Amino acid sequence: MKKITTTLVVLSSFFVFAQQKSKSKNQSFSSIGKTVTVYTTAESTNLRLTKTDNLTFSELIQPTETQICVFVNPDKTFQSFLGIGGAVTDASAEVFAKLSSDKKQEFLNAYYSQDKGIGYSLMRTTIHSSDFASGSYTYVKEGDTELKTFSIEHDREFKIPLIKKATETAGGKMTLYASPWSPPAFMKSNKGMLKGGTLLPEYFQSWAMYYTKFVKAYEKEGIPIWGISIQNEPMAVQTWESCVFTAEAERDFLKNFLGPTMKKEGLGAKKIIVWDHNRDLMVQRANTIFGDPEAAKYAWGMGFHWYEIWAGGSPMFDNVARVHEAYPDKNLLFTEGCVEKFDAKYYQLWANGERYGNSMINDFNNGTVGWTDWNILLDEKGGPNHVGNFCFAPIHADTTTGDLIYTPSYYYIGHFSKFIRPEAKRVSTAVSRSSLLSTSFLNKDGKMVTVVMNQSEASVIYNLCVGTQATQITILPNAIQTLVY
């Protein structure tokens, strides 16, 4: 009996020790004794990603109804963070080439250095031309069904050098994906790259091979391609490069041609993104493609844009949540957004920056893993754009003076991209007043990042609450803050 008792005590001690060890290994985040560093950008001030406070936590067991709070629960985590970045278009690369050496370095640091800038880690580029280029072009001669003339020589002048320099500035690593705006004219029903049309059935296989040739050509240049999207804005007939794919057409092209071809060509590990269009129709597209197991097995996830407000109304963030709820095994990626209708009078329009903050917080809270702005750089006319579709970018270059112009959008994006790093985990965050928006991520180094945005015209005093610990913070009107702790 004594021997059995001794054995039980030893075993009991072992299990207690094992549980303690497991607990310490998976110990949840604690704010006790932590310092909160506050960075602020605010309208009608000089604050731009400026360190404005160092605060400490103290006990707050039960907030009152009059205390405004941001509640962070580190025990509830969600999607892993892929990154934040922008698109290297022909337009961006052409404008970059016109900058002086000093301004080129300033620009690269501004986006891609985490210390000197806002630490972009994600990048999109185009598979041949989009509207943001000096003209239309493809990588093959017209009529070359067998793609024997395929060459990315065009991109070696501007795009490839900028991608390489950006990647180098970012520390040598960049998650890069590419999107086509239209197949070559000869492959399409309207025999043109512009104004919609559809991909003709007899060119399905040629077009599928085109993506693989692009990926292999870029990787031969020393530029790794993480993934591709099937078609930019597949339901839009635009005055620029565009091509229509119904949900069924995109599903069948992915299932029967693109997916199998990527796999056969040794590119099965590359990510394939479907939709790549606005939030309005994304649920229907998800149901059609992700609801088909044979198509879904090739799809990493869904890309989406923010231009659904063209028809009036507000951004449809709930549709992002609906797709995430219905298909939690598929990833969501914001693939494009910009402020349309360029007018130099509005370089510093604060609402432009707020549009970014609003979208990023809502998209992340609805399950999005990464967020990609459109052009990283445009000129003083909002281009170049070969069909006159001039837009804003976070940074513009005035090619007449050589100056760089930083807009509010740059700083709003920076409140996320500079501090939230790849592989961070989103953490449950809620606010007690509708004037505030907030999201949080826990970085792999153990640092928590909470972004808070004040949409109101008044200063707000709020408590950052983590469990029963809290610290009181003031956020100025029309401001955004990043709290690192």
Short mmCIF file of C-alpha atoms in Angstrom, two decimals:
data_model
loop_
_atom_site.label_atom_id
_atom_site.label_comp_id
_atom_site.label_asym_id
_atom_site.label_seq_id
_atom_site.Cartn_x
_atom_site.Cartn_y
_atom_site.Cartn_z
CA MET A 1 0.00 0.00 0.00
CA LYS A 2 2.88 2.34 0.96
CA LYS A 3 4.59 1.61 -2.39
CA ILE A 4 1.40 2.44 -4.35
CA THR A 5 0.93 5.69 -2.39
CA THR A 6 4.54 6.73 -3.08
CA THR A 7 4.09 5.99 -6.79
CA LEU A 8 0.90 8.06 -6.90
CA VAL A 9 2.64 11.01 -5.18
CA VAL A 10 5.52 10.86 -7.67
CA LEU A 11 3.13 10.66 -10.63
CA SER A 12 1.01 13.48 -9.19
CA SER A 13 4.10 15.66 -8.75
CA PHE A 14 5.16 14.91 -12.32
CA PHE A 15 1.78 15.94 -13.77
CA VAL A 16 1.69 19.14 -11.68
CA PHE A 17 5.20 20.01 -12.90
CA ALA A 18 4.22 19.21 -16.51
CA GLN A 19 1.11 21.38 -16.25
CA GLN A 20 3.13 24.27 -14.77
CA LYS A 21 5.69 23.94 -17.55
CA SER A 22 2.94 23.89 -20.19
CA LYS A 23 1.25 26.88 -18.56
CA SER A 24 4.46 28.90 -18.50
CA LYS A 25 5.12 28.02 -22.14
CA ASN A 26 1.62 29.19 -23.17
CA GLN A 27 1.39 31.98 -20.62
CA SER A 28 -1.08 34.61 -21.76
CA PHE A 29 -0.09 38.21 -22.35
CA SER A 30 -0.06 40.37 -19.20
CA SER A 31 -0.09 44.17 -19.05
CA ILE A 32 1.07 44.31 -15.42
CA GLY A 33 4.18 46.45 -15.15
CA LYS A 34 4.13 47.27 -18.88
CA THR A 35 4.72 50.74 -20.31
CA VAL A 36 2.39 51.98 -23.06
CA THR A 37 4.14 54.05 -25.73
CA VAL A 38 1.66 56.26 -27.61
CA TYR A 39 2.16 57.48 -31.20
CA THR A 40 -0.27 60.07 -32.59
CA THR A 41 -1.29 61.62 -35.90
CA ALA A 42 -3.93 64.36 -35.64
CA GLU A 43 -5.62 66.90 -37.86
CA SER A 44 -4.74 70.60 -37.41
CA THR A 45 -1.51 69.71 -35.57
CA ASN A 46 2.08 68.88 -36.48
CA LEU A 47 1.71 65.39 -35.00
CA ARG A 48 2.58 62.77 -37.63
CA LEU A 49 3.34 59.33 -36.23
CA THR A 50 4.77 61.28 -33.30
CA LYS A 51 5.59 59.71 -29.95
CA THR A 52 3.29 61.61 -27.57
CA ASP A 53 3.24 59.64 -24.30
CA ASN A 54 4.70 56.90 -22.12
CA LEU A 55 2.09 55.57 -19.70
CA THR A 56 1.76 52.80 -17.13
CA PHE A 57 -1.09 50.46 -16.23
CA SER A 58 -2.94 50.46 -12.92
CA GLU A 59 -5.92 48.50 -11.63
CA LEU A 60 -9.43 49.15 -13.00
CA ILE A 61 -11.65 46.22 -12.09
CA GLN A 62 -15.01 47.60 -13.25
CA PRO A 63 -15.31 50.67 -15.52
CA THR A 64 -18.38 52.84 -15.04
CA GLU A 65 -20.82 53.74 -17.80
CA THR A 66 -19.27 57.21 -18.04
CA GLN A 67 -15.75 55.89 -18.59
CA ILE A 68 -14.96 55.40 -22.28
CA CYS A 69 -12.96 52.22 -22.82
CA VAL A 70 -11.07 50.17 -25.37
CA PHE A 71 -11.15 46.55 -24.17
CA VAL A 72 -8.35 44.20 -25.27
CA ASN A 73 -8.56 40.46 -24.47
CA PRO A 74 -5.23 38.78 -25.27
CA ASP A 75 -6.69 35.33 -24.52
CA LYS A 76 -8.82 35.55 -27.67
CA THR A 77 -6.73 35.51 -30.85
CA PHE A 78 -7.72 35.22 -34.49
CA GLN A 79 -6.04 35.40 -37.91
CA SER A 80 -2.30 35.63 -38.52
CA PHE A 81 -1.10 38.84 -40.12
CA LEU A 82 0.42 38.64 -43.62
CA GLY A 83 1.49 42.26 -44.08
CA ILE A 84 0.64 45.74 -45.32
CA GLY A 85 1.94 47.39 -48.48
CA GLY A 86 1.17 48.96 -51.82
CA ALA A 87 1.38 48.34 -55.55
CA VAL A 88 4.44 48.88 -57.71
CA THR A 89 2.71 49.84 -60.95
CA ASP A 90 4.33 51.07 -64.15
CA ALA A 91 3.15 54.56 -63.17
CA SER A 92 4.85 54.38 -59.76
CA ALA A 93 8.06 53.05 -61.26
CA GLU A 94 8.12 55.64 -64.06
CA VAL A 95 7.71 58.50 -61.57
CA PHE A 96 10.31 56.99 -59.22
CA ALA A 97 12.85 56.94 -62.08
CA LYS A 98 12.50 60.74 -62.42
CA LEU A 99 13.50 61.45 -58.79
CA SER A 100 16.96 62.61 -57.76
CA SER A 101 19.19 60.06 -56.01
CA ASP A 102 18.50 61.66 -52.63
CA LYS A 103 14.75 61.68 -53.15
CA LYS A 104 14.80 58.08 -54.38
CA GLN A 105 16.45 57.00 -51.14
CA GLU A 106 14.08 59.13 -49.07
CA PHE A 107 11.13 57.52 -50.84
CA LEU A 108 12.42 53.97 -50.37
CA ASN A 109 13.08 54.60 -46.68
CA ALA A 110 9.67 56.24 -46.24
CA TYR A 111 7.83 53.08 -47.26
CA TYR A 112 10.15 50.14 -46.75
CA SER A 113 12.38 50.92 -43.76
CA GLN A 114 10.76 50.06 -40.43
CA ASP A 115 13.09 52.45 -38.56
CA LYS A 116 13.05 55.43 -40.93
CA GLY A 117 9.63 54.84 -42.47
CA ILE A 118 6.47 52.75 -42.15
CA GLY A 119 7.87 49.27 -42.82
CA TYR A 120 5.89 47.92 -45.78
CA SER A 121 6.14 44.12 -46.04
CA LEU A 122 3.55 43.35 -48.75
CA MET A 123 3.61 44.28 -52.45
CA ARG A 124 1.37 43.92 -55.48
CA THR A 125 2.39 44.38 -59.09
CA THR A 126 0.73 44.05 -62.49
CA ILE A 127 1.04 41.26 -65.05
CA HIS A 128 1.72 43.51 -68.08
CA SER A 129 -0.18 46.80 -68.27
CA SER A 130 -2.97 48.38 -66.25
CA ASP A 131 -4.41 51.87 -66.65
CA PHE A 132 -1.57 53.17 -64.45
CA ALA A 133 1.07 53.03 -67.17
CA SER A 134 2.09 55.29 -70.03
CA GLY A 135 0.47 52.86 -72.47
CA SER A 136 -0.88 49.35 -73.01
CA TYR A 137 1.52 46.44 -73.53
CA THR A 138 1.79 42.66 -73.11
CA TYR A 139 4.69 40.21 -72.85
CA VAL A 140 3.98 38.49 -76.20
CA LYS A 141 3.58 39.51 -79.82
CA GLU A 142 -0.02 39.78 -80.97
CA GLY A 143 -1.35 36.38 -82.08
CA ASP A 144 1.35 34.31 -80.39
CA THR A 145 -0.88 31.53 -79.07
CA GLU A 146 2.09 29.34 -78.09
CA LEU A 147 3.72 32.23 -76.16
CA LYS A 148 7.05 31.67 -77.91
CA THR A 149 7.80 35.42 -77.85
CA PHE A 150 7.09 35.78 -74.11
CA SER A 151 9.48 38.31 -72.57
CA ILE A 152 9.41 40.64 -69.54
CA GLU A 153 11.98 42.95 -71.16
CA HIS A 154 9.54 45.87 -70.82
CA ASP A 155 9.61 45.58 -67.00
CA ARG A 156 13.40 45.69 -66.77
CA GLU A 157 13.43 49.44 -67.44
CA PHE A 158 11.34 50.68 -64.51
CA LYS A 159 9.29 48.11 -62.58
CA ILE A 160 11.88 45.44 -61.83
CA PRO A 161 14.56 47.89 -60.57
CA LEU A 162 12.05 49.52 -58.18
CA ILE A 163 10.82 46.15 -56.88
CA LYS A 164 14.40 45.09 -56.21
CA LYS A 165 15.32 48.35 -54.47
CA ALA A 166 12.18 48.28 -52.34
CA THR A 167 12.84 44.68 -51.31
CA GLU A 168 16.43 45.49 -50.43
CA THR A 169 15.34 48.45 -48.29
CA ALA A 170 12.84 46.18 -46.51
CA GLY A 171 15.67 43.88 -45.44
CA GLY A 172 15.65 41.54 -48.43
CA LYS A 173 12.22 40.00 -47.91
CA MET A 174 8.92 41.01 -49.48
CA THR A 175 5.63 39.16 -49.99
CA LEU A 176 4.88 39.95 -53.66
CA TYR A 177 1.80 38.98 -55.64
CA ALA A 178 0.77 39.91 -59.18
CA SER A 179 -2.54 40.58 -60.96
CA PRO A 180 -3.53 40.85 -64.64
CA TRP A 181 -5.96 43.52 -65.89
CA SER A 182 -6.60 41.87 -69.27
CA PRO A 183 -5.35 39.03 -71.45
CA PRO A 184 -3.73 40.08 -74.75
CA ALA A 185 -6.22 41.44 -77.29
CA PHE A 186 -6.12 38.39 -79.58
CA MET A 187 -7.32 36.15 -76.73
CA LYS A 188 -10.49 38.18 -76.10
CA SER A 189 -14.01 38.38 -77.50
CA ASN A 190 -13.75 42.11 -78.21
CA LYS A 191 -10.24 41.83 -79.72
CA GLY A 192 -9.01 44.64 -77.47
CA MET A 193 -7.40 44.93 -74.04
CA LEU A 194 -9.65 47.83 -73.03
CA LYS A 195 -13.39 48.00 -72.35
CA GLY A 196 -14.12 44.54 -71.00
CA GLY A 197 -14.72 41.59 -73.27
CA THR A 198 -14.21 37.98 -72.18
CA LEU A 199 -11.47 35.36 -72.52
CA LEU A 200 -12.23 33.15 -75.53
CA PRO A 201 -12.45 29.41 -74.72
CA GLU A 202 -9.78 28.48 -77.27
CA TYR A 203 -7.24 30.56 -75.28
CA PHE A 204 -7.99 29.26 -71.78
CA GLN A 205 -4.87 27.06 -71.76
CA SER A 206 -2.61 29.71 -73.34
CA TRP A 207 -3.73 32.27 -70.75
CA ALA A 208 -3.18 29.80 -67.90
CA MET A 209 0.37 29.21 -69.18
CA TYR A 210 0.92 32.99 -69.37
CA TYR A 211 0.74 33.28 -65.56
CA THR A 212 3.30 30.50 -65.13
CA LYS A 213 5.67 32.12 -67.59
CA PHE A 214 5.36 35.42 -65.72
CA VAL A 215 6.12 33.81 -62.35
CA LYS A 216 9.12 31.90 -63.71
CA ALA A 217 10.49 34.94 -65.55
CA TYR A 218 10.33 37.14 -62.44
CA GLU A 219 11.86 34.45 -60.27
CA LYS A 220 14.68 34.09 -62.80
CA GLU A 221 15.30 37.80 -62.15
CA GLY A 222 15.69 37.02 -58.44
CA ILE A 223 12.19 38.26 -57.51
CA PRO A 224 10.16 35.61 -55.64
CA ILE A 225 6.44 35.62 -56.45
CA TRP A 226 4.28 34.63 -53.48
CA GLY A 227 1.03 34.45 -55.42
CA ILE A 228 -1.25 35.67 -58.20
CA SER A 229 -4.83 36.83 -58.49
CA ILE A 230 -6.85 35.53 -61.43
CA GLN A 231 -8.28 38.81 -62.72
CA ASN A 232 -8.39 42.39 -61.47
CA GLU A 233 -12.02 43.53 -61.10
CA PRO A 234 -13.64 40.74 -63.13
CA MET A 235 -17.11 42.31 -63.16
CA ALA A 236 -16.08 45.77 -64.40
CA VAL A 237 -16.15 46.92 -68.02
CA GLN A 238 -13.63 49.77 -67.82
CA THR A 239 -12.28 52.29 -70.32
CA TRP A 240 -8.87 50.78 -69.49
CA GLU A 241 -7.55 47.19 -69.48
CA SER A 242 -10.36 44.95 -68.24
CA CYS A 243 -11.87 41.51 -68.77
CA VAL A 244 -15.13 40.08 -67.50
CA PHE A 245 -15.32 36.74 -65.68
CA THR A 246 -18.66 35.70 -64.20
CA ALA A 247 -18.41 33.71 -60.96
CA GLU A 248 -18.95 30.47 -62.90
CA ALA A 249 -16.38 31.42 -65.55
CA GLU A 250 -13.73 32.25 -62.93
CA ARG A 251 -14.52 29.03 -61.04
CA ASP A 252 -14.20 26.89 -64.16
CA PHE A 253 -11.03 28.62 -65.38
CA LEU A 254 -9.43 28.07 -61.97
CA LYS A 255 -10.64 24.47 -61.67
CA ASN A 256 -9.94 23.25 -65.19
CA PHE A 257 -7.03 25.38 -66.38
CA LEU A 258 -5.16 27.73 -64.05
CA GLY A 259 -5.00 25.51 -60.96
CA PRO A 260 -3.92 22.32 -62.76
CA THR A 261 -1.48 24.25 -64.99
CA MET A 262 0.23 25.97 -62.03
CA LYS A 263 0.58 22.57 -60.37
CA LYS A 264 1.87 20.86 -63.51
CA GLU A 265 4.45 23.62 -64.00
CA GLY A 266 5.81 23.12 -60.49
CA LEU A 267 4.08 26.21 -59.10
CA GLY A 268 1.41 24.48 -57.02
CA ALA A 269 2.67 26.14 -53.83
CA LYS A 270 1.97 29.63 -55.18
CA LYS A 271 -1.14 31.25 -53.74
CA ILE A 272 -4.10 31.87 -56.04
CA ILE A 273 -6.47 34.71 -55.12
CA VAL A 274 -10.00 34.87 -56.54
CA TRP A 275 -12.38 37.80 -57.07
CA ASP A 276 -10.01 40.80 -56.59
CA HIS A 277 -12.96 43.20 -56.82
CA ASN A 278 -15.33 45.14 -54.54
CA ARG A 279 -17.04 44.02 -51.34
CA ASP A 280 -20.53 44.23 -52.87
CA LEU A 281 -20.54 40.92 -54.79
CA MET A 282 -17.86 39.07 -52.82
CA VAL A 283 -20.28 36.74 -50.99
CA GLN A 284 -21.80 35.46 -54.25
CA ARG A 285 -18.32 34.93 -55.71
CA ALA A 286 -17.20 33.07 -52.59
CA ASN A 287 -20.27 30.82 -52.64
CA THR A 288 -19.70 29.91 -56.27
CA ILE A 289 -15.95 29.22 -56.10
CA PHE A 290 -15.37 28.11 -52.51
CA GLY A 291 -18.58 26.08 -52.63
CA ASP A 292 -17.05 23.92 -55.36
CA PRO A 293 -14.49 21.57 -53.76
CA GLU A 294 -12.59 21.03 -57.03
CA ALA A 295 -12.16 24.77 -57.56
CA ALA A 296 -11.71 25.61 -53.88
CA LYS A 297 -8.71 23.33 -53.49
CA TYR A 298 -6.70 25.65 -55.75
CA ALA A 299 -7.80 28.91 -54.08
CA TRP A 300 -5.74 30.33 -51.19
CA GLY A 301 -8.41 32.93 -50.60
CA MET A 302 -10.24 36.01 -51.83
CA GLY A 303 -9.04 39.52 -52.64
CA PHE A 304 -11.29 42.55 -52.41
CA HIS A 305 -11.35 46.33 -53.09
CA TRP A 306 -13.22 49.25 -51.51
CA TYR A 307 -14.84 50.96 -54.51
CA GLU A 308 -18.39 49.63 -53.92
CA ILE A 309 -19.32 53.13 -52.75
CA TRP A 310 -19.32 54.26 -56.42
CA ALA A 311 -23.07 53.52 -56.39
CA GLY A 312 -23.69 55.51 -53.21
CA GLY A 313 -23.89 54.24 -49.65
CA SER A 314 -21.20 53.16 -47.22
CA PRO A 315 -18.41 50.56 -47.35
CA MET A 316 -19.89 47.07 -47.02
CA PHE A 317 -17.65 45.71 -44.27
CA ASP A 318 -20.26 43.16 -43.21
CA ASN A 319 -19.75 41.26 -46.46
CA VAL A 320 -16.13 40.64 -45.48
CA ALA A 321 -17.37 39.15 -42.21
CA ARG A 322 -19.96 37.01 -44.03
CA VAL A 323 -17.31 35.42 -46.26
CA HIS A 324 -15.02 34.84 -43.27
CA GLU A 325 -17.85 33.19 -41.32
CA ALA A 326 -18.88 30.95 -44.21
CA TYR A 327 -15.38 29.95 -45.33
CA PRO A 328 -13.02 30.28 -42.31
CA ASP A 329 -10.42 28.08 -44.01
CA LYS A 330 -10.01 30.64 -46.83
CA ASN A 331 -7.96 33.81 -46.43
CA LEU A 332 -9.14 37.36 -47.06
CA LEU A 333 -6.79 39.96 -48.50
CA PHE A 334 -7.51 43.61 -49.26
CA THR A 335 -5.88 43.92 -52.69
CA GLU A 336 -6.61 47.51 -53.76
CA GLY A 337 -7.87 50.87 -52.59
CA CYS A 338 -7.11 54.47 -53.47
CA VAL A 339 -8.80 57.86 -53.31
CA GLU A 340 -10.24 58.53 -56.75
CA LYS A 341 -10.52 61.72 -58.84
CA PHE A 342 -7.21 63.43 -58.25
CA ASP A 343 -7.17 67.16 -57.50
CA ALA A 344 -3.99 68.72 -56.11
CA LYS A 345 -6.13 71.02 -53.91
CA TYR A 346 -6.91 67.95 -51.80
CA TYR A 347 -3.42 66.61 -51.13
CA GLN A 348 -3.91 67.24 -47.40
CA LEU A 349 -7.63 66.46 -47.16
CA TRP A 350 -7.89 64.70 -43.80
CA ALA A 351 -10.89 62.60 -44.80
CA ASN A 352 -8.67 60.74 -47.28
CA GLY A 353 -6.51 59.44 -44.45
CA GLU A 354 -9.55 58.63 -42.32
CA ARG A 355 -10.94 56.51 -45.15
CA TYR A 356 -7.83 54.34 -44.86
CA GLY A 357 -8.04 54.05 -41.07
CA ASN A 358 -11.73 53.19 -41.15
CA SER A 359 -11.26 50.51 -43.78
CA MET A 360 -8.16 48.94 -42.26
CA ILE A 361 -9.63 48.60 -38.78
CA ASN A 362 -12.94 47.18 -40.03
CA ASP A 363 -11.31 44.85 -42.55
CA PHE A 364 -8.88 43.43 -39.98
CA ASN A 365 -11.62 43.01 -37.39
CA ASN A 366 -13.63 41.06 -39.97
CA GLY A 367 -10.84 38.53 -40.61
CA THR A 368 -8.61 40.11 -43.27
CA VAL A 369 -4.98 38.92 -43.12
CA GLY A 370 -3.29 41.66 -45.17
CA TRP A 371 -3.96 45.05 -46.72
CA THR A 372 -2.57 46.43 -49.99
CA ASP A 373 -2.86 50.05 -51.09
CA TRP A 374 -2.86 50.87 -54.81
CA ASN A 375 -0.05 52.99 -56.41
CA ILE A 376 2.82 53.68 -54.00
CA LEU A 377 3.76 56.82 -55.94
CA LEU A 378 2.13 59.11 -58.52
CA ASP A 379 3.07 62.46 -60.03
CA GLU A 380 1.63 65.95 -59.53
CA LYS A 381 -1.20 65.11 -61.97
CA GLY A 382 -2.22 61.85 -60.28
CA GLY A 383 -0.62 59.72 -63.00
CA PRO A 384 0.75 58.78 -65.43
CA ASN A 385 -2.41 57.03 -66.59
CA HIS A 386 -2.99 56.31 -70.27
CA VAL A 387 -6.78 56.73 -70.09
CA GLY A 388 -6.95 59.77 -67.81
CA ASN A 389 -8.08 57.89 -64.68
CA PHE A 390 -6.02 60.07 -62.31
CA CYS A 391 -6.03 59.21 -58.59
CA PHE A 392 -4.32 59.92 -55.28
CA ALA A 393 -1.43 57.97 -53.76
CA PRO A 394 -0.11 58.23 -50.18
CA ILE A 395 3.01 59.91 -51.60
CA HIS A 396 3.17 62.11 -54.71
CA ALA A 397 6.22 63.43 -56.50
CA ASP A 398 6.08 66.88 -58.03
CA THR A 399 8.23 66.24 -61.09
CA THR A 400 8.51 69.99 -61.74
CA THR A 401 10.21 70.66 -58.39
CA GLY A 402 11.51 67.20 -57.46
CA ASP A 403 9.71 67.33 -54.10
CA LEU A 404 7.88 64.46 -52.39
CA ILE A 405 4.44 65.23 -50.98
CA TYR A 406 3.25 63.11 -48.04
CA THR A 407 -0.54 62.94 -47.65
CA PRO A 408 -2.59 62.03 -44.53
CA SER A 409 -3.15 58.56 -46.05
CA TYR A 410 0.57 57.79 -45.69
CA TYR A 411 0.48 58.45 -41.95
CA TYR A 412 -2.79 56.60 -41.35
CA ILE A 413 -1.41 53.50 -43.10
CA GLY A 414 1.81 53.88 -41.11
CA HIS A 415 -0.02 53.58 -37.81
CA PHE A 416 -0.59 49.93 -38.76
CA SER A 417 2.30 48.94 -41.04
CA LYS A 418 5.13 50.36 -38.92
CA PHE A 419 4.11 48.50 -35.77
CA ILE A 420 2.17 45.35 -36.74
CA ARG A 421 4.62 42.85 -38.17
CA PRO A 422 4.11 39.70 -40.29
CA GLU A 423 2.91 36.65 -38.32
CA ALA A 424 1.33 38.80 -35.60
CA LYS A 425 -2.00 37.48 -34.28
CA ARG A 426 -5.11 39.64 -34.16
CA VAL A 427 -6.46 40.00 -30.64
CA SER A 428 -10.05 40.57 -29.50
CA THR A 429 -10.69 44.31 -29.16
CA ALA A 430 -13.91 46.26 -28.51
CA VAL A 431 -14.82 49.89 -27.84
CA SER A 432 -17.54 51.32 -25.60
CA ARG A 433 -18.31 54.38 -27.77
CA SER A 434 -19.04 54.54 -31.49
CA SER A 435 -16.81 57.59 -31.94
CA LEU A 436 -13.81 55.27 -31.56
CA LEU A 437 -12.60 52.43 -33.76
CA SER A 438 -9.94 49.98 -32.65
CA THR A 439 -8.04 46.80 -33.52
CA SER A 440 -5.14 44.98 -31.84
CA PHE A 441 -2.38 42.56 -32.85
CA LEU A 442 0.16 40.66 -30.77
CA ASN A 443 3.55 40.56 -32.48
CA LYS A 444 5.78 37.49 -32.31
CA ASP A 445 8.21 39.45 -30.09
CA GLY A 446 5.50 39.68 -27.42
CA LYS A 447 4.63 43.35 -28.03
CA MET A 448 0.94 44.20 -28.22
CA VAL A 449 -0.13 46.85 -30.74
CA THR A 450 -3.52 48.56 -30.39
CA VAL A 451 -4.64 51.11 -32.97
CA VAL A 452 -7.34 53.59 -31.90
CA MET A 453 -9.05 56.04 -34.26
CA ASN A 454 -11.16 58.99 -33.14
CA GLN A 455 -13.80 59.77 -35.78
CA SER A 456 -15.27 62.69 -33.83
CA GLU A 457 -14.61 66.44 -33.75
CA ALA A 458 -13.92 66.34 -29.99
CA SER A 459 -11.03 65.11 -27.87
CA VAL A 460 -11.80 61.82 -26.12
CA ILE A 461 -10.35 60.55 -22.85
CA TYR A 462 -10.46 56.75 -22.85
CA ASN A 463 -9.12 53.82 -20.84
CA LEU A 464 -7.08 51.13 -22.52
CA CYS A 465 -8.28 48.08 -20.56
CA VAL A 466 -6.43 44.76 -20.57
CA GLY A 467 -8.11 42.48 -18.06
CA THR A 468 -8.30 44.43 -14.78
CA GLN A 469 -5.40 46.69 -15.80
CA ALA A 470 -5.97 50.05 -17.49
CA THR A 471 -4.27 53.28 -18.47
CA GLN A 472 -5.95 56.57 -19.35
CA ILE A 473 -5.19 58.18 -22.71
CA THR A 474 -6.36 61.32 -24.49
CA ILE A 475 -6.91 61.21 -28.25
CA LEU A 476 -7.33 64.48 -30.14
CA PRO A 477 -10.21 65.17 -32.58
CA ASN A 478 -9.93 63.42 -35.97
CA ALA A 479 -6.83 61.56 -34.84
CA ILE A 480 -5.32 58.09 -34.92
CA GLN A 481 -3.07 56.54 -32.28
CA THR A 482 -0.93 53.43 -32.04
CA LEU A 483 -0.35 52.06 -28.54
CA VAL A 484 2.62 49.70 -28.13
CA TYR A 485 2.95 47.77 -24.86
#
